[in-house]
Coordinates of C-alpha atoms and ligand atoms in Angstrom, one line a residue:
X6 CA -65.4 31.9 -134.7
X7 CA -61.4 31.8 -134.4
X8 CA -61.1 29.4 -131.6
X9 CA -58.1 27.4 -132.1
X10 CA -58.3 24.1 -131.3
X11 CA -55.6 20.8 -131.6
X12 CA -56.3 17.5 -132.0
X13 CA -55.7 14.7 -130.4
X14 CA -53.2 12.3 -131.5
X15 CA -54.3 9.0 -133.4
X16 CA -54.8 6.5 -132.5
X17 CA -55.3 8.0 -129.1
X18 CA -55.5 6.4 -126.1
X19 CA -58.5 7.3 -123.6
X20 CA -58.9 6.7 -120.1
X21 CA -63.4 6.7 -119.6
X22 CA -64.4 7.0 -115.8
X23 CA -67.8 5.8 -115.2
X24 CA -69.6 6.3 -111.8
X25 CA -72.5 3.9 -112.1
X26 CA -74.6 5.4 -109.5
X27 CA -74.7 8.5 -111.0
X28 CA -77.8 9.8 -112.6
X29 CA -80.7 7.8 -112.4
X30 CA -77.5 4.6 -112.1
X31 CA -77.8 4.0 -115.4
X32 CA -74.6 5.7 -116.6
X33 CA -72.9 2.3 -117.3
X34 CA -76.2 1.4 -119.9
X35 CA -76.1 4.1 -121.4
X36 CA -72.1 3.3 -122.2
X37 CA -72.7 0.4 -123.6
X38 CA -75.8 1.0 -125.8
X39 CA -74.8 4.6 -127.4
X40 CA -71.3 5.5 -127.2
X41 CA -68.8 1.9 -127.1
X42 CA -69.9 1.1 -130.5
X43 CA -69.7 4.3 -131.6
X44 CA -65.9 4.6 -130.6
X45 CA -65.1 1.4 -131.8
X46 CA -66.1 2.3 -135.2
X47 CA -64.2 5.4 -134.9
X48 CA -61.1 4.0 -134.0
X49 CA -60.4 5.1 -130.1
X50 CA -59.2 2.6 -128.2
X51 CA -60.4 3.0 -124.5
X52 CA -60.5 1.6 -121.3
X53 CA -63.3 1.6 -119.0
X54 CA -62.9 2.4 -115.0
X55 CA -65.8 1.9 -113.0
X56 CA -65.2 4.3 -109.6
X57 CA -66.1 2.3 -106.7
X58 CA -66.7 5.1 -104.6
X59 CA -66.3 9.0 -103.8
X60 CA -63.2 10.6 -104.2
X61 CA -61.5 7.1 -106.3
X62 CA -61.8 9.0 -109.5
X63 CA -59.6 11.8 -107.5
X64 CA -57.3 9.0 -106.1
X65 CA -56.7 8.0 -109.7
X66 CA -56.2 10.8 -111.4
X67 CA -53.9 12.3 -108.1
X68 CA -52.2 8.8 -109.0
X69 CA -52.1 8.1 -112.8
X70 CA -49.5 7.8 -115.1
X71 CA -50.1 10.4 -117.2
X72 CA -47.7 9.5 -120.0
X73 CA -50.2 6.4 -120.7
X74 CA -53.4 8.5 -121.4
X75 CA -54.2 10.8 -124.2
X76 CA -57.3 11.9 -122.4
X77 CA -59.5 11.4 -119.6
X78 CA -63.0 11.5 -120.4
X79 CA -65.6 11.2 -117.4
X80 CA -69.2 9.6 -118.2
X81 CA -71.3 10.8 -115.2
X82 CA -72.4 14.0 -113.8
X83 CA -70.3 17.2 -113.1
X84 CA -69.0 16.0 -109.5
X85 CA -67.0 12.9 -111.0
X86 CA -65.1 15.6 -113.4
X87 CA -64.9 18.3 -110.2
X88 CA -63.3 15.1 -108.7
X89 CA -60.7 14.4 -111.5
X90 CA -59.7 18.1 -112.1
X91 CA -59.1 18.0 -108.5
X92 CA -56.8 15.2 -108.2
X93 CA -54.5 16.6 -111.3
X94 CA -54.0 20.0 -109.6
X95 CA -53.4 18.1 -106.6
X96 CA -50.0 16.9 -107.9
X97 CA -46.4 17.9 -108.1
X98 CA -46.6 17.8 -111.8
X99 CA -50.0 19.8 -112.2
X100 CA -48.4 21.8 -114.9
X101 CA -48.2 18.9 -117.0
X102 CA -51.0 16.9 -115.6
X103 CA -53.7 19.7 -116.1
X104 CA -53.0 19.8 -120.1
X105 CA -54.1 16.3 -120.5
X106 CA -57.3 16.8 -122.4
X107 CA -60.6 16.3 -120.6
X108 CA -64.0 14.9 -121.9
X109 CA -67.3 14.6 -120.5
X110 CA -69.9 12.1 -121.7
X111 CA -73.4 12.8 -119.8
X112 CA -74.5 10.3 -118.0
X113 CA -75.2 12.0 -114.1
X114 CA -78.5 14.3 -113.2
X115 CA -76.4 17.2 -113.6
X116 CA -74.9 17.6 -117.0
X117 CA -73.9 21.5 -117.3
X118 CA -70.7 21.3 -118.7
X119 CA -71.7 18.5 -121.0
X120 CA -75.4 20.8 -122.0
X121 CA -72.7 23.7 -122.6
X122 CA -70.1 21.7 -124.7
X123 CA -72.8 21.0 -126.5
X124 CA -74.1 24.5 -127.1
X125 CA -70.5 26.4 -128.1
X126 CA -70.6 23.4 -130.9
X127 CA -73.7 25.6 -131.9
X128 CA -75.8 22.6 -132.7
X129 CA -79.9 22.5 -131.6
X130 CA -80.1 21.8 -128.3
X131 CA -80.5 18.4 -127.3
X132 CA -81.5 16.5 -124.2
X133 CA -80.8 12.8 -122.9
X134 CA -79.7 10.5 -125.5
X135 CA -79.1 13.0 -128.0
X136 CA -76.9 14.9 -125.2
X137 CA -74.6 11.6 -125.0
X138 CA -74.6 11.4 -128.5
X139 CA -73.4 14.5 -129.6
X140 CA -71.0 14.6 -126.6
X141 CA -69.9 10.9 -127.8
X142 CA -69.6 12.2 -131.5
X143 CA -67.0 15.0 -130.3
X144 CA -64.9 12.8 -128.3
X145 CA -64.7 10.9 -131.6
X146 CA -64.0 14.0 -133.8
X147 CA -61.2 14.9 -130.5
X148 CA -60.8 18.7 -131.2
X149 CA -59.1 20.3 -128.2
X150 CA -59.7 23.4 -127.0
X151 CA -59.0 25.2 -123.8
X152 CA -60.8 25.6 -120.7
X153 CA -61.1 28.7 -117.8
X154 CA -60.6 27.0 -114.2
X155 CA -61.4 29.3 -111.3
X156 CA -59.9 28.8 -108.2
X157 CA -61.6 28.5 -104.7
X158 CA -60.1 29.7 -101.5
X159 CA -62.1 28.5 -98.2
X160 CA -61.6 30.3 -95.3
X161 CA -59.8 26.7 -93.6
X162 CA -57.5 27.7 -96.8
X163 CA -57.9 24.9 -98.5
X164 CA -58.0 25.4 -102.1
X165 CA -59.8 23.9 -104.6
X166 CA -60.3 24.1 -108.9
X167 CA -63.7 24.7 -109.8
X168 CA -64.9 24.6 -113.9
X169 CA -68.7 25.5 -113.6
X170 CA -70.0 27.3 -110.5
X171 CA -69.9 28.6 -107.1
X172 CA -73.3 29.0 -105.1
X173 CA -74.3 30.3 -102.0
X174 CA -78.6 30.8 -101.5
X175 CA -81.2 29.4 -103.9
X176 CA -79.3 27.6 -106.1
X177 CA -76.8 26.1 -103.7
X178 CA -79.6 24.7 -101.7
X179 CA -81.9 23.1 -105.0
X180 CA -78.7 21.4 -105.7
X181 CA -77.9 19.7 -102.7
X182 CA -82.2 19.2 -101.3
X183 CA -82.6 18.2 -104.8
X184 CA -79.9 15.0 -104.6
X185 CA -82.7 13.3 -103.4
X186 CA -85.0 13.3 -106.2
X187 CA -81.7 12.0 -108.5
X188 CA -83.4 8.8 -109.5
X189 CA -85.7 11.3 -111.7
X190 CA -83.4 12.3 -113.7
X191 CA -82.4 16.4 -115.0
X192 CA -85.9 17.2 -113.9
X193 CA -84.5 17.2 -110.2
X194 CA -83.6 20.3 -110.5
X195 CA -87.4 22.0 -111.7
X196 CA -88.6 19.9 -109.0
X197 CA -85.7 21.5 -106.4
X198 CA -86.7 24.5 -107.4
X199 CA -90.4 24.1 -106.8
X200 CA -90.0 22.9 -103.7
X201 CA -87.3 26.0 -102.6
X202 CA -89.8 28.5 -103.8
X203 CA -92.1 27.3 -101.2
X204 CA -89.8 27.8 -98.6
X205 CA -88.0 31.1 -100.0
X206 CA -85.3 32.1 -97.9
X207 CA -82.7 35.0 -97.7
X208 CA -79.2 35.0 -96.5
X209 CA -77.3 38.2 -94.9
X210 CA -73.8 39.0 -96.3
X211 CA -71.3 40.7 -98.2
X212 CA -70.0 40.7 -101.9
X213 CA -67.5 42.3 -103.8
X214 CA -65.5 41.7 -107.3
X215 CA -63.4 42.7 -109.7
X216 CA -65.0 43.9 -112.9
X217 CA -64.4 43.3 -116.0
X218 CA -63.4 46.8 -117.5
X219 CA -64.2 45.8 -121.2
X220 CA -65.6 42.2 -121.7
X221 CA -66.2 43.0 -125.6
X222 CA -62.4 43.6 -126.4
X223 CA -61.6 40.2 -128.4
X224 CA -59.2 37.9 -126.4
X225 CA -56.1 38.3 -127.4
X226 CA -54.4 36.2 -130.0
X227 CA -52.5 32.6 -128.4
X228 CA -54.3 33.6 -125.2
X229 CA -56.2 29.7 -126.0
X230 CA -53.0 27.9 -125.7
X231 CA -51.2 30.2 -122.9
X232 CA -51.9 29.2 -119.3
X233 CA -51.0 31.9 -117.1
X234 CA -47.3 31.0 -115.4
X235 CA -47.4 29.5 -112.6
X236 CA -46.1 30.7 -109.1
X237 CA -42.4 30.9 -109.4
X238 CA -42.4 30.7 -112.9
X239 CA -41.8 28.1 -115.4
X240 CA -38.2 27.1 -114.9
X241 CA -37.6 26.6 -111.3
X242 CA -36.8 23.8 -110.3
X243 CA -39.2 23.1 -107.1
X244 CA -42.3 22.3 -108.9
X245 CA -44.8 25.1 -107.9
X246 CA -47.8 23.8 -105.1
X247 CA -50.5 25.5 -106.7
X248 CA -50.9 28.5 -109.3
X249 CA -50.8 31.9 -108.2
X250 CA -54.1 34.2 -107.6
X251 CA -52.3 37.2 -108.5
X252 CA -55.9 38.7 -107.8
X253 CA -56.7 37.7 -104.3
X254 CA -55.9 39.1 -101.2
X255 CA -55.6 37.3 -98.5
X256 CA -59.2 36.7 -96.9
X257 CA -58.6 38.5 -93.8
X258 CA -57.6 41.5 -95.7
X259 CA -60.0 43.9 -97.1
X260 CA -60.5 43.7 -101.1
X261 CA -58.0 46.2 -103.2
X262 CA -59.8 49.5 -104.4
X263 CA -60.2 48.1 -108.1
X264 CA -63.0 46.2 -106.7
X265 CA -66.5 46.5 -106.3
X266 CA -68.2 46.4 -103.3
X267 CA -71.9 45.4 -102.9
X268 CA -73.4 46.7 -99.6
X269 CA -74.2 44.1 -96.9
X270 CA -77.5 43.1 -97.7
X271 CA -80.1 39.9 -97.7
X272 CA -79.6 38.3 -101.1
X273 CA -81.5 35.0 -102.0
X274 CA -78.7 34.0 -104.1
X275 CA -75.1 34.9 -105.5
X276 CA -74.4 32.7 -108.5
X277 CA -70.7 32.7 -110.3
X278 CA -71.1 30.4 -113.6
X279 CA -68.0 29.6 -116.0
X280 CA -70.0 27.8 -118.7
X281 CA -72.9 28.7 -120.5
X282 CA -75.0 26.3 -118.8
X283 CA -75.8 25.3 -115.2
X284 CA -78.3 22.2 -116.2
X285 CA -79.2 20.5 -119.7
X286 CA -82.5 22.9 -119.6
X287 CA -80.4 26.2 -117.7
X288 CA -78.6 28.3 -120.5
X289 CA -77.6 30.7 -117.4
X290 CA -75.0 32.5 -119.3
X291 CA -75.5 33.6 -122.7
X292 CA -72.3 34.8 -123.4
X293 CA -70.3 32.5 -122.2
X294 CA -67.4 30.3 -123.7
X295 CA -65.3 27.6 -122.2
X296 CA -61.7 30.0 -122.3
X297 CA -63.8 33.3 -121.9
X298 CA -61.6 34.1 -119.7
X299 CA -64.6 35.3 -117.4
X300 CA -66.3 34.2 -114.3
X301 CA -70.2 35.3 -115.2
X302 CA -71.3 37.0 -111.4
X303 CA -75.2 37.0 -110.8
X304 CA -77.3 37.9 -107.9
X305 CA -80.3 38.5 -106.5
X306 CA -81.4 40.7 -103.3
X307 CA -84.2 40.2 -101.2
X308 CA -87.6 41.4 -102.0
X309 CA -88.2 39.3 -105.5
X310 CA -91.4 37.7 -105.2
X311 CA -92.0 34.3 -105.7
X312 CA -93.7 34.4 -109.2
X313 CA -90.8 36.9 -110.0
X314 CA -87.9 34.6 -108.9
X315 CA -89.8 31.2 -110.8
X316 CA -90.1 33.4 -113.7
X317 CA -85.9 34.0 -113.7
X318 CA -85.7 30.0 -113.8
X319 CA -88.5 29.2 -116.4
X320 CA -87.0 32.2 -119.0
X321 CA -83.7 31.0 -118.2
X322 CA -84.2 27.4 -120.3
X323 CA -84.1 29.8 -123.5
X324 CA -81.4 32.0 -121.8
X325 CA -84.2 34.8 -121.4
X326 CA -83.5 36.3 -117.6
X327 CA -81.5 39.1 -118.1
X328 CA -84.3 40.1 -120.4
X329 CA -87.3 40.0 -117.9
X330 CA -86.7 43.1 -116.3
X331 CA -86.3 42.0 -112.8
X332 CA -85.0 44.7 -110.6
X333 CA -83.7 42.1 -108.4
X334 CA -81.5 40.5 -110.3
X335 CA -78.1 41.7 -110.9
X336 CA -75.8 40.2 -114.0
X337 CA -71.5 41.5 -114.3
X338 CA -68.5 39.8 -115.6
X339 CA -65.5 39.6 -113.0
X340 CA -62.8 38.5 -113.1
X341 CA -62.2 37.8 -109.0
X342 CA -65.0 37.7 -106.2
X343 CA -65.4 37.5 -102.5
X344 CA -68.7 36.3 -100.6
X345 CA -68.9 36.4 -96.9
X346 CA -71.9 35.2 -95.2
X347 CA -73.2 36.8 -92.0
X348 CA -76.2 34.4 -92.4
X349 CA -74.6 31.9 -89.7
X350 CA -75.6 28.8 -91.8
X351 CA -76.3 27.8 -95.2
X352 CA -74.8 26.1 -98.3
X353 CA -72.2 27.5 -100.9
X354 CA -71.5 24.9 -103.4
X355 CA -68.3 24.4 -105.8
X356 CA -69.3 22.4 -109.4
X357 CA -72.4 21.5 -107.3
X358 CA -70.5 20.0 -104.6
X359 CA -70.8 21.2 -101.0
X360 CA -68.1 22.8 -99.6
X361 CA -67.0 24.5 -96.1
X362 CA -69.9 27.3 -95.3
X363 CA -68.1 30.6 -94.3
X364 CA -66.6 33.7 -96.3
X365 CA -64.8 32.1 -99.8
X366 CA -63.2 33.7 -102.8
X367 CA -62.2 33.0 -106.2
X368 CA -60.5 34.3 -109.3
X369 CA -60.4 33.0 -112.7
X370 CA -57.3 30.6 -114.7
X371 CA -57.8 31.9 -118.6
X372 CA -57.3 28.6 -120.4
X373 CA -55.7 26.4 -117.9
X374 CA -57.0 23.3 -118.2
X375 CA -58.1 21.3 -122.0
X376 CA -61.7 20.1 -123.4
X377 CA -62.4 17.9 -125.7
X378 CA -65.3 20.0 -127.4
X379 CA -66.0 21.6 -130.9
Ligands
LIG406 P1 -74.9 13.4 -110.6 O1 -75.0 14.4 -111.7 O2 -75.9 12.3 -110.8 O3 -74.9 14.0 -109.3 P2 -72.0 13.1 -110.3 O4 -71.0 12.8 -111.3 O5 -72.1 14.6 -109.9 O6 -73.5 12.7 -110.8 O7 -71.8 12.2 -109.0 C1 -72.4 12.3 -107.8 C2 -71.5 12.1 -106.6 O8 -71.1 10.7 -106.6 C3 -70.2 12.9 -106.7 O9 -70.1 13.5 -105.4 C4 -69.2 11.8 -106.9 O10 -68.0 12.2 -106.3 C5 -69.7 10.6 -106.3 N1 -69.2 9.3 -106.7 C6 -68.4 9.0 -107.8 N2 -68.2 7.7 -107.9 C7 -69.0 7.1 -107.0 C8 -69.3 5.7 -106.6 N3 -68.7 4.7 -107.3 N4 -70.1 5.5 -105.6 C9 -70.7 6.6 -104.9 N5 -70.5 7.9 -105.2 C10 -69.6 8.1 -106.2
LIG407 MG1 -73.5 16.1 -109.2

């Protein structure tokens, strides 16, 4: 489908990052009994790290020499690779450090990037084992492609590089109740979602984004391997803090007039997904592609009804929401957003990790990080 990828060099060197309570803490298992021999045979030498707590994986990859890895491959859920792209934008070489090819091997309760990898390879879906396989078999193969990141501003004004999601509502609030039901397994988040249902709530606020003029036009040619330029530009000699957000005001400011602006309303839940999938058995977005270059807004007002709303999540396994016809829901691609809650508390969530409650916006990075996918 004319994605360009590279490949990684052989033999290649490959730094894996297991959490071992991740998932139902079985992720260092699962290692050894599907995916070591596998590598072996295929000639990638690795070696294993097993974090020994939050925020280590951060710590290593802040830390890391770079110039002894050819890629860093998580084996957990979503928040130990949240963690790691974290770190590498953290440091005065992000521009180099943030090219080092990423690769994700499921072995948490959460496996959306992993579920989605899997899907732009356009194989049957798969689940479980056959996840880890497939997502073992492609770090073995080592295409590269690109990857969007979307950057996070909190209103503290701390920043933070996001590859999957931001939530505020429903599905902020199944992710974090459902934690506790992690020794199940994926199925947390059905359960979650159950159990939310019962206890429907609504959340006052405001949203407003940038459209996407014309999604269909075709990306343009080299776009895959371009990263936007950084603040400053290439060549200086200060390395740049952070990449611009040419697209974001500053929070306190109203939105520029390019924007759209949804009235202040009760919403049950505001949804920006990156990746076609938010959970091995939630293909959320349907269009979506790694380096889409698109940040894939949903929403949904007050006033869906309970059947109506579990309806959205069941259709959703086979990617069928946007075709149920529910007036509540609301589907655009943006390229920028801004959500500010009036509801005084609640959860918004970043890769499924909770972050500061209180007004936050974002804009997408076309291609500035690298996957290991294809
Ligand atoms: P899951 O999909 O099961 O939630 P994650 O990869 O998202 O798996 O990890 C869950 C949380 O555990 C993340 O917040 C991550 O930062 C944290 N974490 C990583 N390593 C460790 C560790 N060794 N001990 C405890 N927590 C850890
Ligand atoms: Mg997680």
């Amino acid at each position: 489908d004319g994605v360009v990828y590279a490949e990684l060099r052989r033999p290649c060197r490959v730094l894996i990052l297991v959490n071992p309570h991740s998932g139902r803490g079985q992720a260092l298992q699962l290692f050894s009994a599907h995916v070591q021999t596998m590598l072996t045979e295929a000639g990638v030498p690795y070696t294993l790290v097993i974090t020994e707590h939050q925020n280590h994986a951060r710590e290593l990859a802040r830390k890391a020499d770079l110039s002894q890895w050819d890629a860093l491959v998580i084996m957990s859920g979503d928040g130990l690779l949240f963690e790691v792209i974290n770190g590498l934008m953290e440091r005065e070489d992000w521009q180099q450090a943030i090219q080092v090819p990423l690769g994700i091997l499921p072995g948490g309760s959460g496996n959306a990037l992993a579920a989605s990898i899997h899907h732009y390879s356009q194989s049957p879906p798969a689940w479980n084992e056959e996840l880890l396989l497939s997502c073992g078999f492609m770090l073995c193969k080592g295409l590269v492609g690109s990857l969007d990141l979307v950057s996070v501003q909190l209103a503290s004004r701390q920043r933070l590089y996001s590859f999957l999601s931001l939530a505020w509502g429903f599905v902020a609030d199944v992710d974090i109740e459902s934690e506790k039901y992690r020794h199940v397994g994926p199925i947390r988040f059905l359960m979650g979602t159950l159990v939310r249902l019962a206890s429907l709530r609504v959340y006052q606020g405001r949203l407003a984004y940038l459209p996407v003029r014309d999604a269909r036009r075709p990306p343009k040619a080299g776009r895959r391997s371009d990263p936007e330029p950084p603040e400053g530009g290439a060549r200086t000699r200060t390395p740049a803090p952070a990449p611009a957000a040419p697209l974001l005001p500053a929070l306190d400011q109203p939105v520029p007039d390019s924007w759209t602006v949804v009235r202040e309303q009760e919403f049950v839940l505001v949804l920006a997904v990156y990746q076609s999938h938010l959970a091995e058995d939630l293909w959320t977005a349907p269009g979506a592609a790694a380096d889409d270059g698109l940040i894939h807004l949903f929403y949904v007002t007050a006033g869906v009804s309970r059947p109506a709303l579990l309806r959205l999540f069941l259709a959703m396994e086979k990617g069928g929401h946007l075709a149920c016809g529910c007036p509540h829901l609301v589907y655009e691609r943006v390229r920028a957003l801004r959500l500010e809650p009036v509801t005084p508390q609640g959860m918004i969530t970043v890769d499924g990790e909770v972050v500061e409650y209180g007004p936050v916006q974002a804009q997408i990075h076309p291609g500035l990080a690298r996957l290991i996918c294809g």
